[in-house]
Amino acid sequence: MFETRPDRTDEVALIGRSNVGKSTIMRELTGHTFTTGGKPGVTREPNHYDWASEDFVITDLPGFGYMQGVPEERQESIKTDIVHYLEEYADNILVGVIVLDGKSAVDIIDRHTTEESIPHTVEMYHLLRELGVDTVIAVNKMDKVDDRDDRLDAIADRFGLLPPWKQWTDTIAPITAKKGNIGALEDAINSHLEDHKRHDLKKFF
């Protein structure tokens, strides 16, 4: 279980598979660069960023799912630690952000969907909803997607959100973090902060 969380009440948490760009989003949100492992599965602990004067923290949880060269038991233990973290701090997490790679997300979800199993990313989304955590799906790397609206409609569908995606702008945020284009994510997070009456935190997004 992760033991690194600062003593802060409120939190925004980034959750997603390895290599979807969570660290880049974290850098864009905080202006701070975090050291991450050069290969998937290296980052075993969350990266937290908090402001000394604020009772608030942004957390980038380790990537989960298939990681080349990482034993299956380790992949599962990372996922289990993330689930436990989300369960433990559900009352503190104002917004959970599921980060996807816009180019590959639909293929990955479809490849892992069977009668017996739900893909990890979809599972995490439903877990957050069950825990009562407001959830945003940040669809990253949209600069590499040609059929933008079709792709976003397909992603909405995979998460049980009836297309068209544009009726879910507080839930689905198309972004390109590497180019600093995260306005849709900031808007979505802010809409949920307003619901929580946390207007004071909007200055961070």
mmCIF file of C-alpha atoms in Angstrom, residues 50-203:
data_model
loop_
_atom_site.group_PDB
_atom_site.id
_atom_site.type_symbol
_atom_site.label_atom_id
_atom_site.label_comp_id
_atom_site.label_asym_id
_atom_site.label_seq_id
_atom_site.Cartn_x
_atom_site.Cartn_y
_atom_site.Cartn_z
ATOM 1 C CA ASP A 50 0.932 19.967 -2.766
ATOM 2 C CA TRP A 51 1.011 23.654 -1.982
ATOM 3 C CA ALA A 52 2.325 24.575 1.467
ATOM 4 C CA SER A 53 -0.470 27.060 2.080
ATOM 5 C CA GLU A 54 -3.307 24.877 0.777
ATOM 6 C CA ASP A 55 -5.097 21.817 2.125
ATOM 7 C CA PHE A 56 -4.949 20.223 -1.321
ATOM 8 C CA VAL A 57 -2.828 17.743 -3.279
ATOM 9 C CA ILE A 58 -2.640 16.548 -6.901
ATOM 10 C CA THR A 59 -1.598 12.909 -7.228
ATOM 11 C CA ASP A 60 -0.255 10.989 -10.223
ATOM 12 C CA LEU A 61 -0.776 7.305 -9.435
ATOM 13 C CA PRO A 62 1.552 4.693 -11.000
ATOM 14 C CA GLY A 63 0.613 3.316 -14.410
ATOM 15 C CA PHE A 64 -1.133 -0.041 -14.498
ATOM 16 C CA GLY A 65 -1.885 -2.738 -17.061
ATOM 17 C CA TYR A 66 0.467 -4.632 -19.346
ATOM 18 C CA MET A 67 4.084 -3.525 -19.076
ATOM 19 C CA GLN A 68 6.759 -5.115 -21.207
ATOM 20 C CA GLY A 69 9.401 -6.863 -19.138
ATOM 21 C CA VAL A 70 7.469 -6.504 -15.869
ATOM 22 C CA PRO A 71 6.353 -9.755 -14.169
ATOM 23 C CA GLU A 72 2.602 -10.306 -14.111
ATOM 24 C CA GLU A 73 2.534 -10.494 -10.294
ATOM 25 C CA ARG A 74 4.110 -7.048 -10.090
ATOM 26 C CA GLN A 75 1.618 -5.641 -12.601
ATOM 27 C CA GLU A 76 -1.229 -7.039 -10.490
ATOM 28 C CA SER A 77 0.231 -5.738 -7.219
ATOM 29 C CA ILE A 78 0.475 -2.206 -8.655
ATOM 30 C CA LYS A 79 -3.160 -2.362 -9.737
ATOM 31 C CA THR A 80 -4.206 -3.693 -6.322
ATOM 32 C CA ASP A 81 -2.327 -0.885 -4.547
ATOM 33 C CA ILE A 82 -4.096 1.695 -6.753
ATOM 34 C CA VAL A 83 -7.511 0.195 -5.966
ATOM 35 C CA HIS A 84 -6.742 0.237 -2.227
ATOM 36 C CA TYR A 85 -5.568 3.848 -2.444
ATOM 37 C CA LEU A 86 -8.742 4.939 -4.226
ATOM 38 C CA GLU A 87 -10.891 3.078 -1.708
ATOM 39 C CA GLU A 88 -9.032 4.553 1.272
ATOM 40 C CA TYR A 89 -9.118 8.172 0.049
ATOM 41 C CA ALA A 90 -12.433 8.147 -1.867
ATOM 42 C CA ASP A 91 -13.926 10.712 0.528
ATOM 43 C CA ASN A 92 -10.955 13.042 -0.087
ATOM 44 C CA ILE A 93 -10.732 12.758 -3.874
ATOM 45 C CA LEU A 94 -12.773 15.613 -5.344
ATOM 46 C CA VAL A 95 -12.070 14.499 -8.924
ATOM 47 C CA GLY A 96 -10.553 11.308 -10.314
ATOM 48 C CA VAL A 97 -9.040 11.758 -13.783
ATOM 49 C CA ILE A 98 -8.818 8.618 -15.947
ATOM 50 C CA VAL A 99 -6.138 9.297 -18.587
ATOM 51 C CA LEU A 100 -6.322 7.538 -21.975
ATOM 52 C CA ASP A 101 -4.163 7.519 -25.085
ATOM 53 C CA GLY A 102 -6.698 8.748 -27.649
ATOM 54 C CA LYS A 103 -5.025 6.897 -30.504
ATOM 55 C CA SER A 104 -4.917 3.419 -28.947
ATOM 56 C CA ALA A 105 -7.558 3.414 -26.186
ATOM 57 C CA VAL A 106 -10.435 1.919 -28.183
ATOM 58 C CA ASP A 107 -8.273 -0.906 -29.580
ATOM 59 C CA ILE A 108 -6.853 -1.717 -26.130
ATOM 60 C CA ILE A 109 -10.291 -1.700 -24.498
ATOM 61 C CA ASP A 110 -11.775 -3.907 -27.226
ATOM 62 C CA ARG A 111 -8.839 -6.302 -27.081
ATOM 63 C CA HIS A 112 -9.294 -6.837 -23.332
ATOM 64 C CA THR A 113 -13.089 -7.029 -23.289
ATOM 65 C CA THR A 114 -14.408 -10.577 -22.877
ATOM 66 C CA GLU A 115 -17.411 -12.170 -21.213
ATOM 67 C CA GLU A 116 -15.248 -12.823 -18.162
ATOM 68 C CA SER A 117 -13.260 -9.612 -17.911
ATOM 69 C CA ILE A 118 -13.512 -5.837 -18.132
ATOM 70 C CA PRO A 119 -10.442 -3.823 -19.234
ATOM 71 C CA HIS A 120 -8.535 -2.239 -16.333
ATOM 72 C CA THR A 121 -9.241 1.327 -17.444
ATOM 73 C CA VAL A 122 -13.003 0.796 -17.699
ATOM 74 C CA GLU A 123 -12.902 -1.082 -14.394
ATOM 75 C CA MET A 124 -11.164 1.873 -12.698
ATOM 76 C CA TYR A 125 -13.767 4.266 -14.095
ATOM 77 C CA HIS A 126 -16.632 2.209 -12.684
ATOM 78 C CA LEU A 127 -14.788 1.782 -9.375
ATOM 79 C CA LEU A 128 -14.503 5.566 -9.005
ATOM 80 C CA ARG A 129 -18.186 5.975 -9.829
ATOM 81 C CA GLU A 130 -19.114 3.298 -7.262
ATOM 82 C CA LEU A 131 -16.977 5.088 -4.669
ATOM 83 C CA GLY A 132 -18.895 8.290 -5.374
ATOM 84 C CA VAL A 133 -15.880 10.079 -6.880
ATOM 85 C CA ASP A 134 -16.561 12.624 -9.648
ATOM 86 C CA THR A 135 -14.696 11.284 -12.667
ATOM 87 C CA VAL A 136 -13.243 12.882 -15.796
ATOM 88 C CA ILE A 137 -11.867 10.901 -18.754
ATOM 89 C CA ALA A 138 -8.893 12.832 -20.176
ATOM 90 C CA VAL A 139 -8.359 11.621 -23.747
ATOM 91 C CA ASN A 140 -4.724 12.540 -24.382
ATOM 92 C CA LYS A 141 -2.600 12.655 -27.567
ATOM 93 C CA MET A 142 -5.524 13.924 -29.634
ATOM 94 C CA ASP A 143 -3.087 15.537 -32.072
ATOM 95 C CA LYS A 144 -2.444 11.994 -33.373
ATOM 96 C CA VAL A 145 -6.147 11.264 -33.983
ATOM 97 C CA ASP A 146 -7.657 11.971 -37.415
ATOM 98 C CA ASP A 147 -11.308 11.016 -36.834
ATOM 99 C CA ARG A 148 -11.666 13.132 -33.680
ATOM 100 C CA ASP A 149 -15.444 13.057 -33.080
ATOM 101 C CA ASP A 150 -15.841 9.428 -34.170
ATOM 102 C CA ARG A 151 -13.022 8.400 -31.853
ATOM 103 C CA LEU A 152 -14.433 10.338 -28.905
ATOM 104 C CA ASP A 153 -17.911 8.890 -29.550
ATOM 105 C CA ALA A 154 -16.383 5.393 -29.533
ATOM 106 C CA ILE A 155 -14.602 6.108 -26.244
ATOM 107 C CA ALA A 156 -17.831 7.440 -24.690
ATOM 108 C CA ASP A 157 -19.578 4.248 -25.787
ATOM 109 C CA ARG A 158 -16.895 1.993 -24.230
ATOM 110 C CA PHE A 159 -17.415 3.691 -20.851
ATOM 111 C CA GLY A 160 -21.182 3.365 -20.988
ATOM 112 C CA LEU A 161 -21.773 7.016 -21.912
ATOM 113 C CA LEU A 162 -24.299 7.407 -24.713
ATOM 114 C CA PRO A 163 -22.750 9.206 -27.721
ATOM 115 C CA PRO A 164 -22.402 11.874 -28.953
ATOM 116 C CA TRP A 165 -19.506 12.656 -26.632
ATOM 117 C CA LYS A 166 -20.212 16.400 -26.762
ATOM 118 C CA GLN A 167 -23.041 15.977 -24.283
ATOM 119 C CA TRP A 168 -20.441 14.767 -21.747
ATOM 120 C CA THR A 169 -17.988 17.691 -21.751
ATOM 121 C CA ASP A 170 -17.774 17.603 -17.946
ATOM 122 C CA THR A 171 -16.731 13.916 -18.226
ATOM 123 C CA ILE A 172 -14.788 13.566 -21.512
ATOM 124 C CA ALA A 173 -11.912 16.003 -22.057
ATOM 125 C CA PRO A 174 -9.899 15.751 -25.321
ATOM 126 C CA ILE A 175 -6.368 17.093 -24.729
ATOM 127 C CA THR A 176 -2.796 17.101 -26.065
ATOM 128 C CA ALA A 177 -0.731 17.505 -22.916
ATOM 129 C CA LYS A 178 2.650 17.527 -24.675
ATOM 130 C CA LYS A 179 1.611 20.695 -26.532
ATOM 131 C CA GLY A 180 0.150 22.291 -23.416
ATOM 132 C CA ASN A 181 -3.387 21.880 -24.707
ATOM 133 C CA ILE A 182 -5.238 20.795 -21.553
ATOM 134 C CA GLY A 183 -7.962 23.455 -21.393
ATOM 135 C CA ALA A 184 -10.790 20.922 -21.791
ATOM 136 C CA LEU A 185 -9.470 18.971 -18.794
ATOM 137 C CA GLU A 186 -9.140 22.089 -16.656
ATOM 138 C CA ASP A 187 -12.697 23.112 -17.556
ATOM 139 C CA ALA A 188 -14.034 19.665 -16.663
ATOM 140 C CA ILE A 189 -12.190 19.587 -13.333
ATOM 141 C CA ASN A 190 -13.420 23.089 -12.527
ATOM 142 C CA SER A 191 -17.027 22.122 -13.200
ATOM 143 C CA HIS A 192 -16.718 19.400 -10.552
ATOM 144 C CA LEU A 193 -14.914 21.711 -8.101
ATOM 145 C CA GLU A 194 -17.882 24.070 -8.447
ATOM 146 C CA ASP A 195 -20.211 21.183 -7.583
ATOM 147 C CA HIS A 196 -18.128 20.650 -4.430
ATOM 148 C CA LYS A 197 -18.323 24.408 -3.658
ATOM 149 C CA ARG A 198 -14.509 24.519 -3.891
ATOM 150 C CA HIS A 199 -14.246 27.705 -5.946
ATOM 151 C CA ASP A 200 -11.012 28.455 -4.055
ATOM 152 C CA LEU A 201 -9.248 25.578 -5.829
ATOM 153 C CA LYS A 202 -10.142 26.722 -9.349
ATOM 154 C CA LYS A 203 -7.022 28.916 -9.402
#
